[in-house]
Short mmCIF file of C-alpha atoms in Angstrom, two decimals:
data_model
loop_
_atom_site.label_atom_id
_atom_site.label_comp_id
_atom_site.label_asym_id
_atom_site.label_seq_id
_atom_site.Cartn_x
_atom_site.Cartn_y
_atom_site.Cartn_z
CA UNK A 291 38.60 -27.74 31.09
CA UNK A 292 34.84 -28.48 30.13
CA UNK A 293 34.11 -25.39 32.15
CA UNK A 294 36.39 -23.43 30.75
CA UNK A 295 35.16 -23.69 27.31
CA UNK A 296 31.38 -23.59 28.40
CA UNK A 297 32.56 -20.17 30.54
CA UNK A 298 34.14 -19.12 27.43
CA UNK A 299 31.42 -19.85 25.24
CA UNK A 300 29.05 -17.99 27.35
CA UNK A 301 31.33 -14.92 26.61
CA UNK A 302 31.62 -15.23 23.27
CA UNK A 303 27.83 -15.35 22.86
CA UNK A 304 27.17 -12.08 25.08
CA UNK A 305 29.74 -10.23 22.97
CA UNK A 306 28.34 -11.25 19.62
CA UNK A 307 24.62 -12.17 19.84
CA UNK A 308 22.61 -9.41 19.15
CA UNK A 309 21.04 -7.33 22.23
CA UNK A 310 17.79 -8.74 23.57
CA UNK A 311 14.88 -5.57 23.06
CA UNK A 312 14.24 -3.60 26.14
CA UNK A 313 11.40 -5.41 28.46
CA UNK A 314 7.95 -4.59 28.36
CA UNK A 315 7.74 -2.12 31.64
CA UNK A 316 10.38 -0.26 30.50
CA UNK A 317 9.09 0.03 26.75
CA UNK A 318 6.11 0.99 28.36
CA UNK A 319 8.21 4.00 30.91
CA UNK A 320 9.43 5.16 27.73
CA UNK A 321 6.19 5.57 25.85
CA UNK A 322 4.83 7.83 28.33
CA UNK A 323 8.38 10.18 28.24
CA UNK A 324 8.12 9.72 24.22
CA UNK A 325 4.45 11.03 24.62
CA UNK A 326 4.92 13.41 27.61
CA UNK A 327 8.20 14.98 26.28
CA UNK A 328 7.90 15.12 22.34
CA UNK A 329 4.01 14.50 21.53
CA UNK A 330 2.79 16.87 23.77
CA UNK A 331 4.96 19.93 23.05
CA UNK A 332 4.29 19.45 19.08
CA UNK A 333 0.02 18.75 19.81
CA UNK A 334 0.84 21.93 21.90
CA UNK A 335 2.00 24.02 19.36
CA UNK A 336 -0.92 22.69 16.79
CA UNK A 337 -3.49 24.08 18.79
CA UNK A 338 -3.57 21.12 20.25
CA UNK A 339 -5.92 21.64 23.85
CA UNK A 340 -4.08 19.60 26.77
CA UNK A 341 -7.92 18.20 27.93
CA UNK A 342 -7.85 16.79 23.85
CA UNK A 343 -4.31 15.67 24.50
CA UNK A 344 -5.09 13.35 28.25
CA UNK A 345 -8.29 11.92 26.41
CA UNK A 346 -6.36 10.57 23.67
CA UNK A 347 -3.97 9.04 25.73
CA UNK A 348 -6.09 7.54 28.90
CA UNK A 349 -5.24 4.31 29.38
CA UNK A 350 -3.43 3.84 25.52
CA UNK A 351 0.00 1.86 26.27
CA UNK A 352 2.21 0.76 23.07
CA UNK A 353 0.66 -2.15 20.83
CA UNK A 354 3.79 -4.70 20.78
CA UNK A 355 1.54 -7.02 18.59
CA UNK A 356 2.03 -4.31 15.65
CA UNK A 357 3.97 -5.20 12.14
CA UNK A 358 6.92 -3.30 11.85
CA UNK A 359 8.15 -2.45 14.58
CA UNK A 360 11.62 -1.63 15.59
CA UNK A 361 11.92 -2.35 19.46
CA UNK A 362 14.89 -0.70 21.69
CA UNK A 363 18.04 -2.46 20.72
CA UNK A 364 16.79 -4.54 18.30
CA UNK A 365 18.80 -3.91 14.81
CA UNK A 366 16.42 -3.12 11.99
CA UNK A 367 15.07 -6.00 9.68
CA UNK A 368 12.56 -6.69 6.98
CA UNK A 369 9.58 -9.03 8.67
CA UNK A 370 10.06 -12.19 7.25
CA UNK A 371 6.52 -13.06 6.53
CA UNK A 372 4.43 -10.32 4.95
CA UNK A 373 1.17 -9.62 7.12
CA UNK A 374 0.50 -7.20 4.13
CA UNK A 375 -2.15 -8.58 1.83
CA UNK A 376 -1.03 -6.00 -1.20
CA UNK A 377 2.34 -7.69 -1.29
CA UNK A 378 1.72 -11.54 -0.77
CA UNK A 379 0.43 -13.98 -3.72
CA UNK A 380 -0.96 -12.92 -6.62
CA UNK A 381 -3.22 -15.15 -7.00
CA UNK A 382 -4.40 -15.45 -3.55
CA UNK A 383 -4.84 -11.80 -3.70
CA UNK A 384 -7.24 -11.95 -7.27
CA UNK A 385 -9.49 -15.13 -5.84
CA UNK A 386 -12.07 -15.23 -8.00
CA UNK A 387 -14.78 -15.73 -5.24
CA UNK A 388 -13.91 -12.46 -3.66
CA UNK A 389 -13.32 -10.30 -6.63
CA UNK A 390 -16.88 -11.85 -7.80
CA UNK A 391 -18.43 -11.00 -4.66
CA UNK A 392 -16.90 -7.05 -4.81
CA UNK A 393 -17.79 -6.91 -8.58
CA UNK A 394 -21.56 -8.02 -8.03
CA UNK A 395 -21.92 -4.97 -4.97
CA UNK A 396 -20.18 -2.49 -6.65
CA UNK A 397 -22.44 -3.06 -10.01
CA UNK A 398 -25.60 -2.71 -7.54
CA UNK A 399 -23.93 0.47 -6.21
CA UNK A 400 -23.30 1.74 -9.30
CA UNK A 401 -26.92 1.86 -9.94
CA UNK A 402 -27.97 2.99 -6.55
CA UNK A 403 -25.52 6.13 -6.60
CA UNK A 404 -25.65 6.40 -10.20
CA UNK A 405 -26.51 10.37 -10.47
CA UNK A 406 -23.92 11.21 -7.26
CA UNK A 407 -21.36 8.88 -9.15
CA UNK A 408 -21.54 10.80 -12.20
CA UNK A 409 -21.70 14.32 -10.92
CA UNK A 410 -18.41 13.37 -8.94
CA UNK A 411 -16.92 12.55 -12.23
CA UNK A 412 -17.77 15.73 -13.82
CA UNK A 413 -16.32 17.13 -10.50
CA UNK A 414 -12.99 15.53 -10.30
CA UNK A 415 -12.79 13.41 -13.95
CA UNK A 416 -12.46 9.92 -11.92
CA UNK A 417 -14.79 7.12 -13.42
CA UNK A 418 -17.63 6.28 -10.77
CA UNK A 419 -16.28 2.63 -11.30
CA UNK A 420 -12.78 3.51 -10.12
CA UNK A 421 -14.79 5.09 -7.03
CA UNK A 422 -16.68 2.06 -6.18
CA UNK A 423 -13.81 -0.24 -6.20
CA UNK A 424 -11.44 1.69 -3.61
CA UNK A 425 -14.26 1.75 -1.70
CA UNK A 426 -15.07 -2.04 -1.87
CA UNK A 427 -11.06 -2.46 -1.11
CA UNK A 428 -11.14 -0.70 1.42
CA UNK A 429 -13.90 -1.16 3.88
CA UNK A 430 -16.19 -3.68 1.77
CA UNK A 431 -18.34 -0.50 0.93
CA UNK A 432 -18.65 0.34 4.66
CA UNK A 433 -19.24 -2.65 6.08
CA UNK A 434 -15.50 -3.87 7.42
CA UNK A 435 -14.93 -3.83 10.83
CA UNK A 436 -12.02 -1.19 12.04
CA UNK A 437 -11.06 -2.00 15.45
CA UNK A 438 -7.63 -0.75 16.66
CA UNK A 439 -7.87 2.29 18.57
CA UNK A 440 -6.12 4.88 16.49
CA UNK A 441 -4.15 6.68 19.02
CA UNK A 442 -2.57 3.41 20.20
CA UNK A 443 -1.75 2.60 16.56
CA UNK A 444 -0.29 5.72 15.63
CA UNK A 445 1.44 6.21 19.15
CA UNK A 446 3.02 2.83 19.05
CA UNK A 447 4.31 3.32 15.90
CA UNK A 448 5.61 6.70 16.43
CA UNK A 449 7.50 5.86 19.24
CA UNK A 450 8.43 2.53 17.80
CA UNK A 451 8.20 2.28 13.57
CA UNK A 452 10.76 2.10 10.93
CA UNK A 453 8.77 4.95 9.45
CA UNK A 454 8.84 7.13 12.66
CA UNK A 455 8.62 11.01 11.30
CA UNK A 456 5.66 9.51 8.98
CA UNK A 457 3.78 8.28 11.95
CA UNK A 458 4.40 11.07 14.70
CA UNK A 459 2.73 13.29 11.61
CA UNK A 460 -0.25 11.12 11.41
CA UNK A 461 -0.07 11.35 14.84
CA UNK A 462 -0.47 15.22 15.41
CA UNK A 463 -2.73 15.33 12.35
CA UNK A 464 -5.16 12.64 14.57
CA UNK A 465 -4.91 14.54 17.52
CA UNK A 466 -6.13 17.83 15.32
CA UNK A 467 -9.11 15.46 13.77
CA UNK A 468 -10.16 15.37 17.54
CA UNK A 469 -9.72 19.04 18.39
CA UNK A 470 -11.21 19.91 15.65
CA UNK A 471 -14.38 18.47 16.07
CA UNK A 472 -14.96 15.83 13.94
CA UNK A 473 -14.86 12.67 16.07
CA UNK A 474 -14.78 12.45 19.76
CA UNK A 475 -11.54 10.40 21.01
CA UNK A 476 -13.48 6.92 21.62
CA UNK A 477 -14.54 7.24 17.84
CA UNK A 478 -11.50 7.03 16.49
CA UNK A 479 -10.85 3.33 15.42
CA UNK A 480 -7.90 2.81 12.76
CA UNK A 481 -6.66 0.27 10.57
CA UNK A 482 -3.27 -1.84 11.97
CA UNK A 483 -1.74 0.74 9.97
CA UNK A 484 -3.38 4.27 11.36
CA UNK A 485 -6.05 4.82 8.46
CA UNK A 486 -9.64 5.68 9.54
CA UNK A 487 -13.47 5.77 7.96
CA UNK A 488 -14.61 4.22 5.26
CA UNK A 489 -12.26 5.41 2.84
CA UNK A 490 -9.33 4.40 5.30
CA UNK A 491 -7.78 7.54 4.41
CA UNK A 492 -4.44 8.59 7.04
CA UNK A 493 -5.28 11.54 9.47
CA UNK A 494 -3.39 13.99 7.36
CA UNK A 495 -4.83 12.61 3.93
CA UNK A 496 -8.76 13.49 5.95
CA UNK A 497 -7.75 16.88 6.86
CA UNK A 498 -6.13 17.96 3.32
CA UNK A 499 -8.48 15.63 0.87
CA UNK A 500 -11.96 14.74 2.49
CA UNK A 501 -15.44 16.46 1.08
CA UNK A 502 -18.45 17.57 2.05
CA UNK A 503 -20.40 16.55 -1.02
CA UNK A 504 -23.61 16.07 0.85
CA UNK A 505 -23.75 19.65 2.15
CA UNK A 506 -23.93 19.24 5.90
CA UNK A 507 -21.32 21.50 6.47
CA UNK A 508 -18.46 18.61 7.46
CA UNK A 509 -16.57 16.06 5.46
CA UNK A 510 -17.48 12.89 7.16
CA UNK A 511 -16.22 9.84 6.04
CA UNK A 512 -16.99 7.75 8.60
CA UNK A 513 -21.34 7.86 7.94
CA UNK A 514 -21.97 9.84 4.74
CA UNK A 515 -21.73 7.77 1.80
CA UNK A 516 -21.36 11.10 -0.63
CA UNK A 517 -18.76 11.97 1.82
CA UNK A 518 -16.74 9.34 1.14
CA UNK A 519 -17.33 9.08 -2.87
CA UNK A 520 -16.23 12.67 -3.01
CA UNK A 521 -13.65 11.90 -0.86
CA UNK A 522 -11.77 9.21 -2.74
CA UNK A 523 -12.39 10.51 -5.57
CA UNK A 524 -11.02 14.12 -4.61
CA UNK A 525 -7.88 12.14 -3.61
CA UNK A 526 -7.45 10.21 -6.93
CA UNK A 527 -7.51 13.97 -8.58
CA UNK A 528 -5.32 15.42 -6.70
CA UNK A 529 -3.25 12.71 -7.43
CA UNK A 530 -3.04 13.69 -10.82
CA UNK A 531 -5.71 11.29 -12.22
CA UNK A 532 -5.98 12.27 -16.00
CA UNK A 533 -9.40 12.91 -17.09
CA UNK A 534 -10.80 10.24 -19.89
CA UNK A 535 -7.90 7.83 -19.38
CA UNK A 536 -8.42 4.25 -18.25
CA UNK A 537 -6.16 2.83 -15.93
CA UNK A 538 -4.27 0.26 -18.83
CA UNK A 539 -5.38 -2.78 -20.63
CA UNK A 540 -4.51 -6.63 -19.97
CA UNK A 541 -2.18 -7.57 -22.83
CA UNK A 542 -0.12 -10.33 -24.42
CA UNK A 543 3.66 -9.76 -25.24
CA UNK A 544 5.76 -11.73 -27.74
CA UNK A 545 8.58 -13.15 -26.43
CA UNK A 546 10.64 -10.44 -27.88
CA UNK A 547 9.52 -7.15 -25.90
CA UNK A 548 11.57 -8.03 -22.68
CA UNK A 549 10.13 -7.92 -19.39
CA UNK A 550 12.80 -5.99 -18.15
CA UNK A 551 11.63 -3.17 -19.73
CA UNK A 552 9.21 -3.05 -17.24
CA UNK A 553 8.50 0.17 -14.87
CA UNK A 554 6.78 4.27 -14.69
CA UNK A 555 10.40 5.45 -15.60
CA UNK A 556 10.26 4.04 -18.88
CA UNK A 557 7.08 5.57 -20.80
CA UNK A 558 6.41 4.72 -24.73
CA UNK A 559 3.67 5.80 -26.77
CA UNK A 560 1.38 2.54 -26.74
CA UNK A 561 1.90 2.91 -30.58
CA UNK A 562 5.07 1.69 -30.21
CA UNK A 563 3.53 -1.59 -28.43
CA UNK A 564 1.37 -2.31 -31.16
CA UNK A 565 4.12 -1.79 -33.64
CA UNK A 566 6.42 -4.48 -31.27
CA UNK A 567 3.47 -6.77 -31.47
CA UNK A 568 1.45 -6.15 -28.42
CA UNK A 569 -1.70 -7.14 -28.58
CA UNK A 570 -4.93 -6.62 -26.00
CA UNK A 571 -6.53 -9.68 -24.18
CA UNK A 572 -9.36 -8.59 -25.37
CA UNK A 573 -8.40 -8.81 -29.00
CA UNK A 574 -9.79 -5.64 -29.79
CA UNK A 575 -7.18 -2.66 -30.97
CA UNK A 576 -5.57 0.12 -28.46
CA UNK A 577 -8.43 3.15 -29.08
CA UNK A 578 -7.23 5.32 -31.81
CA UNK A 579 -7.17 8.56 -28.91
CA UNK A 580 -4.58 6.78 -27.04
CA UNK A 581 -1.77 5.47 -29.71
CA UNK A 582 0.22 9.09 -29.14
CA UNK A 583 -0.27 8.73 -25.62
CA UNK A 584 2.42 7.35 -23.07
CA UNK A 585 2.06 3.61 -21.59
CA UNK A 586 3.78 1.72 -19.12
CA UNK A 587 4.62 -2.06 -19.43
CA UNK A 588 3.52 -3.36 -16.35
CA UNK A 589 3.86 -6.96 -15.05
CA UNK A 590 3.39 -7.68 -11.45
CA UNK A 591 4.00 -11.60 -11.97
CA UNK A 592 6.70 -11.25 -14.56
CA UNK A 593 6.83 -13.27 -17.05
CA UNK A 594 4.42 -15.65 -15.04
CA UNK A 595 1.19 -14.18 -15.12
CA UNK A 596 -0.79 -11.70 -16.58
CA UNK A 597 0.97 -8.81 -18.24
CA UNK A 598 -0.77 -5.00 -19.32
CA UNK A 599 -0.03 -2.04 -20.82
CA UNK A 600 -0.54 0.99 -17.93
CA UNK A 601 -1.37 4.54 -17.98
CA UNK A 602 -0.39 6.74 -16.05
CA UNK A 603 -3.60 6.84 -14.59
CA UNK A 604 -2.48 3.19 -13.36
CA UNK A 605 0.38 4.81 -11.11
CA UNK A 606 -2.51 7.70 -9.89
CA UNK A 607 -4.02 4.68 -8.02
CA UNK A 608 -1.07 3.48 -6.57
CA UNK A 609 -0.70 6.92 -5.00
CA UNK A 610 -3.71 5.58 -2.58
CA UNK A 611 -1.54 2.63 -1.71
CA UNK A 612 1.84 1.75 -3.44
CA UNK A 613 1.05 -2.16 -4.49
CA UNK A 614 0.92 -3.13 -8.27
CA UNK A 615 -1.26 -5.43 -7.43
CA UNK A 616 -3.90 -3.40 -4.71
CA UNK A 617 -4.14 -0.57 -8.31
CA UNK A 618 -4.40 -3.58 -10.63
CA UNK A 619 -7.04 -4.92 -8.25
CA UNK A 620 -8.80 -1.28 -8.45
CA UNK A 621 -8.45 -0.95 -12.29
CA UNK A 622 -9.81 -4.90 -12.64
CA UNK A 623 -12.83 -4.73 -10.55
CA UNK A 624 -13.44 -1.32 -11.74
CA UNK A 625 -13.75 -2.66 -15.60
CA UNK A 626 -15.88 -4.87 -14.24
CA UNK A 627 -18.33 -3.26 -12.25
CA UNK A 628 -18.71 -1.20 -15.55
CA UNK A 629 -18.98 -4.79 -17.15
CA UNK A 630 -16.11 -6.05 -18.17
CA UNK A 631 -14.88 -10.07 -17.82
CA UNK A 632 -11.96 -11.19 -15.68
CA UNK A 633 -8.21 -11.96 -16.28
CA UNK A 634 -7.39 -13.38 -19.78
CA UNK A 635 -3.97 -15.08 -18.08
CA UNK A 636 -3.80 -17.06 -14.71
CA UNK A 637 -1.69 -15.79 -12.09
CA UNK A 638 1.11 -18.10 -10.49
CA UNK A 639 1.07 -19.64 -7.42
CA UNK A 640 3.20 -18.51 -4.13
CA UNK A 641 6.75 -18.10 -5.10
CA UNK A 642 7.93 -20.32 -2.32
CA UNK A 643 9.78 -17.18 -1.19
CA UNK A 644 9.07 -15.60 2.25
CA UNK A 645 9.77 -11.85 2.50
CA UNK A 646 12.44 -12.30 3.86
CA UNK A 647 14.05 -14.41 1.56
CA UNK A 648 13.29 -12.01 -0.97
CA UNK A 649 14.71 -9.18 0.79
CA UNK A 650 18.07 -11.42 1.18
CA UNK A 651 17.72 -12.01 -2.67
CA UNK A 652 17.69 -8.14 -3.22
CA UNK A 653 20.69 -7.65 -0.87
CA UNK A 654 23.05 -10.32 -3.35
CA UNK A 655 21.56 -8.55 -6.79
CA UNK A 656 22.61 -5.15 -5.10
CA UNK A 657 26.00 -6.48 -4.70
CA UNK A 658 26.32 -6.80 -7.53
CA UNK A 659 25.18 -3.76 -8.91
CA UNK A 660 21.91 -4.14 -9.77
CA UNK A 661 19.04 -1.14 -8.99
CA UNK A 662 16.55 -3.28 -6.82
CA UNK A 663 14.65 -0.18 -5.31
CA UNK A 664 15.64 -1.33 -1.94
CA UNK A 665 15.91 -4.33 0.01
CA UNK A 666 12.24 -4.22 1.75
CA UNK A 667 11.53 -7.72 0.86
CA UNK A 668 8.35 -6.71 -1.85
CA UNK A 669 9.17 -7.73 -5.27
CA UNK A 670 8.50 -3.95 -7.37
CA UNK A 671 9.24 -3.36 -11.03
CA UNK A 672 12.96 -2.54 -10.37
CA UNK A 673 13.51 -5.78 -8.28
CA UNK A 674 11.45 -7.37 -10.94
CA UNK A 675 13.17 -5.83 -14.02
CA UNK A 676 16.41 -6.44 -12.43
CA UNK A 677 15.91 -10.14 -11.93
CA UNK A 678 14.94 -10.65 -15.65
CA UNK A 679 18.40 -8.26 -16.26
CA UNK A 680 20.46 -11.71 -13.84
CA UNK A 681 18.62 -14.43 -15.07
CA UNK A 682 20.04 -13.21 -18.80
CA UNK A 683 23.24 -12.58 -17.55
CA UNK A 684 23.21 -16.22 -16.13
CA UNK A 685 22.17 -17.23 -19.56
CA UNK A 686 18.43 -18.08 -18.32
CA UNK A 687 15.10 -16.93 -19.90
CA UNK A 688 14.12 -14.26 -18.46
CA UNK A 689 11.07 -14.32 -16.17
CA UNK A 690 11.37 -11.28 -13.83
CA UNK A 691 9.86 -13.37 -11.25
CA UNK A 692 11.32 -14.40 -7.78
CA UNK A 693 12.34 -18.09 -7.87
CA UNK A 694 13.60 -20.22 -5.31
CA UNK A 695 15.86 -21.64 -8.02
CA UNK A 696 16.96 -18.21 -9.14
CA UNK A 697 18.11 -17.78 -5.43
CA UNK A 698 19.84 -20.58 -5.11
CA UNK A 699 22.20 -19.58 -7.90
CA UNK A 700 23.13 -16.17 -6.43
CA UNK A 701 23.89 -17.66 -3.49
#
């Protein structure tokens, strides 16, 4: 009887646990089809030489040590624990020590490239500042080491992403950085994520956006410093960056503007925040030029940390990488470098929430009906808004804020 129900257990668990992913040889037999059958024919058709093509590939074999990846029968899921530092902590994310450290290079950069600085503003309209701090995101001004090889990144994840069509684009578009001359195939050293140089721009972002500012007759943004100014900066306009804008101000709200008013779809002139009570951190007034002019209430902590009125100039930066808090990191060091202080509020501590349990927290508040923006597991302005939208129907204050508490009762 006892071996009965064992044998029938066994069944029961091959029927419903999920399929195991496809073992590494055979991942790996597929790779070289993927890249054989699909890559090739595409680099092919984009002028792509076959010589180009083998270099690329020589020895590359799929990086399963990648985030967000999707292996052969595995069902899609949201990582549970965010290798992403743009979506973890807050406050981890704006340490003072590091910000400090970015803040004191970028102000000695500042007057180093002060004359290339401001004829790229006149240029494009972005702020030198705003230059300098993507920069000093990015690769620490140059200095950060980028070690993945960029056709095993890309390749990986084309064959192997969520985000598969993005990727096998990058892909091509790398393949056509080679061709073209730019870098020779054992330069080209990515992020985890596929961007390159200084600027860590993606493939296709270099060929459309990058600038030869120093004259040389390439856009390099791998050596040349003007290069890569230009070159962020030329993105940001593109963009849509709005000429003699700032990004938004740090802010303190009364408790009756709600924070689920929060988000880019929901513009007011700032004169209507002033009129509501609004005030800056700063305690100085919103600039008389800007009171007609749309802003965005913004707060990437809800209710729990520091709270600002945006421009759209705010949303420009996130164009270079959607995170609240990497463009309020830009904006903040930015204001700095140009010498302003730091945060007037303190930012909250971890949530307690991994990203998965937020993603499992968006699932129950789409059930019932709420606009989360998708269940990806990264707390934006409509999962944020939509929280503060529960926690009143539940009768709570409204925070906007991910809570292991708030969790517990929609579960």
């Amino acid at each position: 009887m006892k071996k009965r129900l064992a044998a029938l257990c066994l069944a029961l668990m091959a029927v419903t646990a999920p399929a195991l992913a496809a073992p590494k040889p055979e991942i790996e037999a597929g790779f070289r089809r993927f890249l054989e059958g699909e890559i090739w024919p595409e680099a092919r058709i984009n002028g792509v030489s076959r010589a180009t093509f083998d270099a690329a590939f020589r020895g590359v074999e799929p990086n399963l040590s990648l985030p967000d990846l999707q292996l052969p029968a595995q069902k899609p899921k949201v990582e549970e624990v965010n290798r992403q530092a743009e979506f973890q902590s807050p406050a981890a994310y704006f340490d003072e020590k590091k910000i400090a450290g970015v803040v004191a290079k970028g102000r000695a950069l500042l007057q180093a490239n002060g004359a290339l600085l401001q004829r790229i503003e006149r240029e494009t309209g972005v702020p030198g500042p705003i230059v300098l701090a993507v920069w000093g995101r990015e690769s620490g001004y140059g200095a950060a080491k980028i070690p993945y090889n960029a056709f095993e990144v890309l390749g990986t994840k084309a064959y192997l992403s969520r985000r598969k069509d993005m990727f096998r684009a990058e892909l091509i578009a790398a393949l056509k950085i080679v061709q073209e001359g730019h870098l020779k195939v054992s330069d080209m050293k990515s992020s985890w994520a596929g961007a390159l140089g200084q600027p860590q721009f993606m493939p296709s972002k270099f060929r459309a956006l990058a600038v030869d500012e120093d004259g040389d007759g390439r856009p390099d943004i791998w050596n040349s410093v003007p290069d890569t100014l230009a070159s962020i900066a030329h993105y940001l306009q593109m963009s849509g960056w709005q000429r003699g804008r700032p990004w938004g101000y740090e802010a303190r709200f009364p408790a009756g503007v709600s924070c689920t008013g929060e988000g880019p779809d929901r513009p007011r002139p700032i004169a209507d925040f002033a009129k509501a009570g609004v005030a800056r951190a700063s305690s100085r007034a919103f600039p008389e030029a800007e009171l007609k002019r749309p802003g965005h209430l913004l707060m990437p902590a809800g209710r729990l940390g520091p709270a600002f009125v945006a421009t759209p100039n705010f949303y420009v930066i996130k164009e270079y990488n959607n995170s609240d808090l990497y463009a309020l990191f830009i904006g903040h060091v930015a204001d700095r470098i140009a010498g302003g202080g730091g945060f007037d509020a303190r930012w909250p501590g971890a949530s307690g929430l991994t990203r998965g349990d937020v993603s499992r927290l968006q699932e129950r508040l789409q059930k019932q009906g709420y606009d989360v923006g998708g269940t990806d597991g990264l707390a934006g302005f409509k999962t944020r808004r939509s929280i503060g939208q529960a926690e009143e129907k539940l009768g709570l204050p409204a925070t906007c804020w991910p809570t292991p508490a708030l969790a517990k009762k929609l579960g």
